Every structure is written in C-alpha cells, then in structure tokens.
Amino acid sequence: MILQALVSIDPVRAREDPVIVKNIPYFKAKKALEAEVMKLDPPPRPQNWGELNLPLNASSWSEKDLKDPKKLYEMTVLLNAQREISEKMLDAQWEAKWREEKLNKMLEEKVRPYIQNIDNAVLPQPIVMESERNQDQKIPDAKPISETPWV
C-alpha cells in the first residue's frame, strides 16, 4: 500500500530508491555502471541529428523594421541567442541519449552471460549449498509406501 502510494506520488524515486527496489544487487550494479558512464565523454553530436522548431526567424521582422539599425541589431542578437540555446539543448539531448544507449549496452553485456546460463539451464554454482553438518547426517533411503508397516 505504501509502495503504491510512493509510486503514484514520485515514480522516479520509487524506481531508484534502494529501500523500495526489490533486486538490490542489480540496483547497485546498475548505479555503478551509471557512474561509470557519466565519467565517459560522449562523442560530438552529428550535424544532422535532431531538429528544433525555432520560434524566431528573419521573417519575424518586417522590411520596415530591418531598415532601422536598432531593430536589425535586436534581430541579429535574438537570432544568435536562439541558435546558441537551441544548439545547447540539442547537445544536452544528444548526450543524454548517448549515455542511455551506452548504459543499456553495458548492462546487456554484463547481464547476457547470466541470461544465457539460465536459458541453457546451466547454473554456475548450486543455488542452495548443503552445510557441512548436513553432509554428515545423511537421511537413509526412504522405503516405498507399500513397504511401510502402517499402510
């Protein structure tokens, strides 16, 4: 009930909070990989990647406005600022996308051997290991039900 409330109030925290996350080793490994990916420098954004619909363009000003040097300067400054801001936004989007893809690729590389082992029904070691004390106290072979005296 509390978990559902937190998920509905703050889904991002619910996905990342170690108290809520059920698979703690996976969570810790994923956070370590995220830290590793954050240290990497992303490649530069390709020129043809992404497009923003910019609100201002040269046609936003009339020809009469462009004859006024102050209006022309204002237009130049606004268009340059808009272009710089849009470039920074595209760079940030590119970097976030690249980091997400890199993290997913690294997670897949780390998890794939375990998935393949599960698919092949081969486990690297027993899930439950017998304690040394239990190995000494072996249970005698059970008799078939037909041989038991009370049946």
PDB file of C-alpha atoms in Angstrom:
ATOM      1  CA  MET A   1       0.000   0.000   0.000  1.00  0.00           C
ATOM      2  CA  ILE A   2       2.757   2.439   0.963  1.00  0.00           C
ATOM      3  CA  LEU A   3       4.784   1.347  -2.062  1.00  0.00           C
ATOM      4  CA  GLN A   4       1.856   2.040  -4.394  1.00  0.00           C
ATOM      5  CA  ALA A   5       1.393   5.467  -2.833  1.00  0.00           C
ATOM      6  CA  LEU A   6       5.053   6.353  -3.365  1.00  0.00           C
ATOM      7  CA  VAL A   7       4.957   5.067  -6.936  1.00  0.00           C
ATOM      8  CA  SER A   8       1.943   7.261  -7.679  1.00  0.00           C
ATOM      9  CA  ILE A   9       3.430  10.325  -5.933  1.00  0.00           C
ATOM     10  CA  ASP A  10       7.039  10.076  -7.144  1.00  0.00           C
ATOM     11  CA  PRO A  11       7.631   7.319  -9.724  1.00  0.00           C
ATOM     12  CA  VAL A  12      11.270   8.290 -10.348  1.00  0.00           C
ATOM     13  CA  ARG A  13      12.156   7.925  -6.674  1.00  0.00           C
ATOM     14  CA  ALA A  14      10.200   4.683  -6.465  1.00  0.00           C
ATOM     15  CA  ARG A  15      12.308   3.222  -9.296  1.00  0.00           C
ATOM     16  CA  GLU A  16      15.605   4.377  -7.811  1.00  0.00           C
ATOM     17  CA  ASP A  17      15.156   4.196  -4.037  1.00  0.00           C
ATOM     18  CA  PRO A  18      17.155   1.220  -2.684  1.00  0.00           C
ATOM     19  CA  VAL A  19      14.599   0.729   0.094  1.00  0.00           C
ATOM     20  CA  ILE A  20      11.887   0.117  -2.484  1.00  0.00           C
ATOM     21  CA  VAL A  21      13.880  -1.681  -5.153  1.00  0.00           C
ATOM     22  CA  LYS A  22      13.483  -5.431  -4.764  1.00  0.00           C
ATOM     23  CA  ASN A  23      16.635  -6.562  -6.578  1.00  0.00           C
ATOM     24  CA  ILE A  24      19.305  -4.760  -4.541  1.00  0.00           C
ATOM     25  CA  PRO A  25      22.393  -6.349  -6.202  1.00  0.00           C
ATOM     26  CA  TYR A  26      21.075  -5.406  -9.652  1.00  0.00           C
ATOM     27  CA  PHE A  27      20.268  -1.896  -8.392  1.00  0.00           C
ATOM     28  CA  LYS A  28      23.789  -1.431  -7.005  1.00  0.00           C
ATOM     29  CA  ALA A  29      25.390  -2.792 -10.172  1.00  0.00           C
ATOM     30  CA  LYS A  30      23.251  -0.515 -12.333  1.00  0.00           C
ATOM     31  CA  LYS A  31      24.172   2.534 -10.227  1.00  0.00           C
ATOM     32  CA  ALA A  32      27.870   1.627 -10.526  1.00  0.00           C
ATOM     33  CA  LEU A  33      27.521   1.357 -14.311  1.00  0.00           C
ATOM     34  CA  GLU A  34      25.658   4.685 -14.414  1.00  0.00           C
ATOM     35  CA  ALA A  35      28.534   6.320 -12.535  1.00  0.00           C
ATOM     36  CA  GLU A  36      30.994   4.751 -14.973  1.00  0.00           C
ATOM     37  CA  VAL A  37      29.006   6.001 -17.978  1.00  0.00           C
ATOM     38  CA  MET A  38      28.798   9.511 -16.505  1.00  0.00           C
ATOM     39  CA  LYS A  39      32.611   9.632 -16.413  1.00  0.00           C
ATOM     40  CA  LEU A  40      32.813   8.936 -20.153  1.00  0.00           C
ATOM     41  CA  ASP A  41      32.963  11.792 -22.651  1.00  0.00           C
ATOM     42  CA  PRO A  42      30.229  11.481 -25.265  1.00  0.00           C
ATOM     43  CA  PRO A  43      31.183  11.879 -28.913  1.00  0.00           C
ATOM     44  CA  PRO A  44      30.263  15.174 -30.568  1.00  0.00           C
ATOM     45  CA  ARG A  45      26.713  15.476 -31.828  1.00  0.00           C
ATOM     46  CA  PRO A  46      26.346  14.746 -35.539  1.00  0.00           C
ATOM     47  CA  GLN A  47      25.330  17.850 -37.504  1.00  0.00           C
ATOM     48  CA  ASN A  48      22.238  16.197 -38.952  1.00  0.00           C
ATOM     49  CA  TRP A  49      20.999  14.888 -35.578  1.00  0.00           C
ATOM     50  CA  GLY A  50      17.881  16.459 -34.096  1.00  0.00           C
ATOM     51  CA  GLU A  51      15.855  19.425 -35.134  1.00  0.00           C
ATOM     52  CA  LEU A  52      14.090  22.129 -33.188  1.00  0.00           C
ATOM     53  CA  ASN A  53      11.294  24.329 -34.445  1.00  0.00           C
ATOM     54  CA  LEU A  54      12.639  27.746 -33.590  1.00  0.00           C
ATOM     55  CA  PRO A  55      10.062  30.447 -32.889  1.00  0.00           C
ATOM     56  CA  LEU A  56      12.032  33.302 -34.441  1.00  0.00           C
ATOM     57  CA  ASN A  57      13.401  33.682 -37.932  1.00  0.00           C
ATOM     58  CA  ALA A  58      14.285  36.604 -40.189  1.00  0.00           C
ATOM     59  CA  SER A  59      10.719  36.771 -41.485  1.00  0.00           C
ATOM     60  CA  SER A  60       9.535  37.616 -37.954  1.00  0.00           C
ATOM     61  CA  TRP A  61      10.563  41.218 -38.682  1.00  0.00           C
ATOM     62  CA  SER A  62       9.117  43.394 -41.400  1.00  0.00           C
ATOM     63  CA  GLU A  63      11.259  45.074 -44.052  1.00  0.00           C
ATOM     64  CA  LYS A  64      10.498  48.393 -42.386  1.00  0.00           C
ATOM     65  CA  ASP A  65      11.917  47.049 -39.084  1.00  0.00           C
ATOM     66  CA  LEU A  66      15.082  45.839 -40.816  1.00  0.00           C
ATOM     67  CA  LYS A  67      15.825  49.352 -42.112  1.00  0.00           C
ATOM     68  CA  ASP A  68      16.114  50.567 -38.524  1.00  0.00           C
ATOM     69  CA  PRO A  69      19.676  49.781 -37.269  1.00  0.00           C
ATOM     70  CA  LYS A  70      18.451  49.194 -33.698  1.00  0.00           C
ATOM     71  CA  LYS A  71      15.820  46.683 -34.853  1.00  0.00           C
ATOM     72  CA  LEU A  72      18.362  44.988 -37.137  1.00  0.00           C
ATOM     73  CA  TYR A  73      20.797  44.671 -34.233  1.00  0.00           C
ATOM     74  CA  GLU A  74      17.999  43.353 -31.995  1.00  0.00           C
ATOM     75  CA  MET A  75      17.092  40.757 -34.631  1.00  0.00           C
ATOM     76  CA  THR A  76      20.716  39.654 -35.010  1.00  0.00           C
ATOM     77  CA  VAL A  77      21.211  39.315 -31.252  1.00  0.00           C
ATOM     78  CA  LEU A  78      17.947  37.420 -30.742  1.00  0.00           C
ATOM     79  CA  LEU A  79      18.540  35.024 -33.639  1.00  0.00           C
ATOM     80  CA  ASN A  80      22.117  34.308 -32.494  1.00  0.00           C
ATOM     81  CA  ALA A  81      20.982  33.742 -28.896  1.00  0.00           C
ATOM     82  CA  GLN A  82      18.177  31.478 -30.078  1.00  0.00           C
ATOM     83  CA  ARG A  83      20.610  29.462 -32.215  1.00  0.00           C
ATOM     84  CA  GLU A  84      23.098  29.088 -29.338  1.00  0.00           C
ATOM     85  CA  ILE A  85      20.374  27.992 -26.921  1.00  0.00           C
ATOM     86  CA  SER A  86      18.972  25.501 -29.422  1.00  0.00           C
ATOM     87  CA  GLU A  87      22.477  24.091 -30.045  1.00  0.00           C
ATOM     88  CA  LYS A  88      22.968  23.615 -26.294  1.00  0.00           C
ATOM     89  CA  MET A  89      19.576  21.925 -25.997  1.00  0.00           C
ATOM     90  CA  LEU A  90      20.367  19.555 -28.859  1.00  0.00           C
ATOM     91  CA  ASP A  91      23.801  18.821 -27.367  1.00  0.00           C
ATOM     92  CA  ALA A  92      22.208  18.002 -23.999  1.00  0.00           C
ATOM     93  CA  GLN A  93      19.605  15.762 -25.663  1.00  0.00           C
ATOM     94  CA  TRP A  94      22.305  14.018 -27.697  1.00  0.00           C
ATOM     95  CA  GLU A  95      24.444  13.472 -24.595  1.00  0.00           C
ATOM     96  CA  ALA A  96      21.506  12.069 -22.596  1.00  0.00           C
ATOM     97  CA  LYS A  97      20.516   9.748 -25.452  1.00  0.00           C
ATOM     98  CA  TRP A  98      24.102   8.583 -25.940  1.00  0.00           C
ATOM     99  CA  ARG A  99      24.569   7.908 -22.207  1.00  0.00           C
ATOM    100  CA  GLU A 100      21.282   5.990 -22.030  1.00  0.00           C
ATOM    101  CA  GLU A 101      22.228   3.843 -25.026  1.00  0.00           C
ATOM    102  CA  LYS A 102      25.737   3.273 -23.630  1.00  0.00           C
ATOM    103  CA  LEU A 103      24.312   2.264 -20.231  1.00  0.00           C
ATOM    104  CA  ASN A 104      21.838  -0.143 -21.846  1.00  0.00           C
ATOM    105  CA  LYS A 105      24.613  -1.648 -23.961  1.00  0.00           C
ATOM    106  CA  MET A 106      26.890  -2.098 -20.928  1.00  0.00           C
ATOM    107  CA  LEU A 107      24.040  -3.585 -18.879  1.00  0.00           C
ATOM    108  CA  GLU A 108      23.278  -6.035 -21.669  1.00  0.00           C
ATOM    109  CA  GLU A 109      26.958  -7.030 -21.904  1.00  0.00           C
ATOM    110  CA  LYS A 110      27.128  -7.619 -18.149  1.00  0.00           C
ATOM    111  CA  VAL A 111      23.796  -9.449 -17.864  1.00  0.00           C
ATOM    112  CA  ARG A 112      23.929 -11.521 -21.087  1.00  0.00           C
ATOM    113  CA  PRO A 113      26.143 -14.320 -19.643  1.00  0.00           C
ATOM    114  CA  TYR A 114      23.674 -14.853 -16.808  1.00  0.00           C
ATOM    115  CA  ILE A 115      20.702 -14.875 -19.162  1.00  0.00           C
ATOM    116  CA  GLN A 116      22.452 -17.359 -21.456  1.00  0.00           C
ATOM    117  CA  ASN A 117      23.222 -19.604 -18.481  1.00  0.00           C
ATOM    118  CA  ILE A 118      19.580 -19.514 -17.427  1.00  0.00           C
ATOM    119  CA  ASP A 119      18.410 -20.200 -20.983  1.00  0.00           C
ATOM    120  CA  ASN A 120      20.753 -23.188 -21.195  1.00  0.00           C
ATOM    121  CA  ALA A 121      19.601 -24.382 -17.768  1.00  0.00           C
ATOM    122  CA  VAL A 122      23.175 -24.344 -16.519  1.00  0.00           C
ATOM    123  CA  LEU A 123      23.867 -22.544 -13.291  1.00  0.00           C
ATOM    124  CA  PRO A 124      27.434 -21.563 -12.420  1.00  0.00           C
ATOM    125  CA  GLN A 125      27.018 -22.961  -8.892  1.00  0.00           C
ATOM    126  CA  PRO A 126      24.249 -24.540  -6.846  1.00  0.00           C
ATOM    127  CA  ILE A 127      21.634 -22.119  -5.594  1.00  0.00           C
ATOM    128  CA  VAL A 128      21.385 -23.863  -2.210  1.00  0.00           C
ATOM    129  CA  MET A 129      24.562 -25.381  -0.853  1.00  0.00           C
ATOM    130  CA  GLU A 130      24.463 -28.104   1.772  1.00  0.00           C
ATOM    131  CA  SER A 131      26.099 -27.225   5.041  1.00  0.00           C
ATOM    132  CA  GLU A 132      28.929 -29.460   6.257  1.00  0.00           C
ATOM    133  CA  ARG A 133      26.830 -30.673   9.184  1.00  0.00           C
ATOM    134  CA  ASN A 134      24.041 -31.875   6.872  1.00  0.00           C
ATOM    135  CA  GLN A 135      26.501 -33.812   4.724  1.00  0.00           C
ATOM    136  CA  ASP A 136      27.480 -35.957   7.734  1.00  0.00           C
ATOM    137  CA  GLN A 137      23.868 -36.647   8.689  1.00  0.00           C
ATOM    138  CA  LYS A 138      22.566 -38.244   5.506  1.00  0.00           C
ATOM    139  CA  ILE A 139      18.924 -39.268   5.501  1.00  0.00           C
ATOM    140  CA  PRO A 140      18.589 -43.042   4.994  1.00  0.00           C
ATOM    141  CA  ASP A 141      16.990 -44.162   1.777  1.00  0.00           C
ATOM    142  CA  ALA A 142      13.237 -43.961   2.040  1.00  0.00           C
ATOM    143  CA  LYS A 143      11.202 -47.131   1.608  1.00  0.00           C
ATOM    144  CA  PRO A 144       8.377 -47.273  -0.891  1.00  0.00           C
ATOM    145  CA  ILE A 145       4.966 -46.577   0.602  1.00  0.00           C
ATOM    146  CA  SER A 146       3.849 -50.183   0.053  1.00  0.00           C
ATOM    147  CA  GLU A 147       6.623 -51.445   2.378  1.00  0.00           C
ATOM    148  CA  THR A 148       5.767 -49.204   5.310  1.00  0.00           C
ATOM    149  CA  PRO A 149       4.086 -51.084   8.209  1.00  0.00           C
ATOM    150  CA  TRP A 150       1.242 -48.622   8.817  1.00  0.00           C
ATOM    151  CA  VAL A 151      -0.169 -48.772   5.302  1.00  0.00           C
TER     152      VAL A 151
END
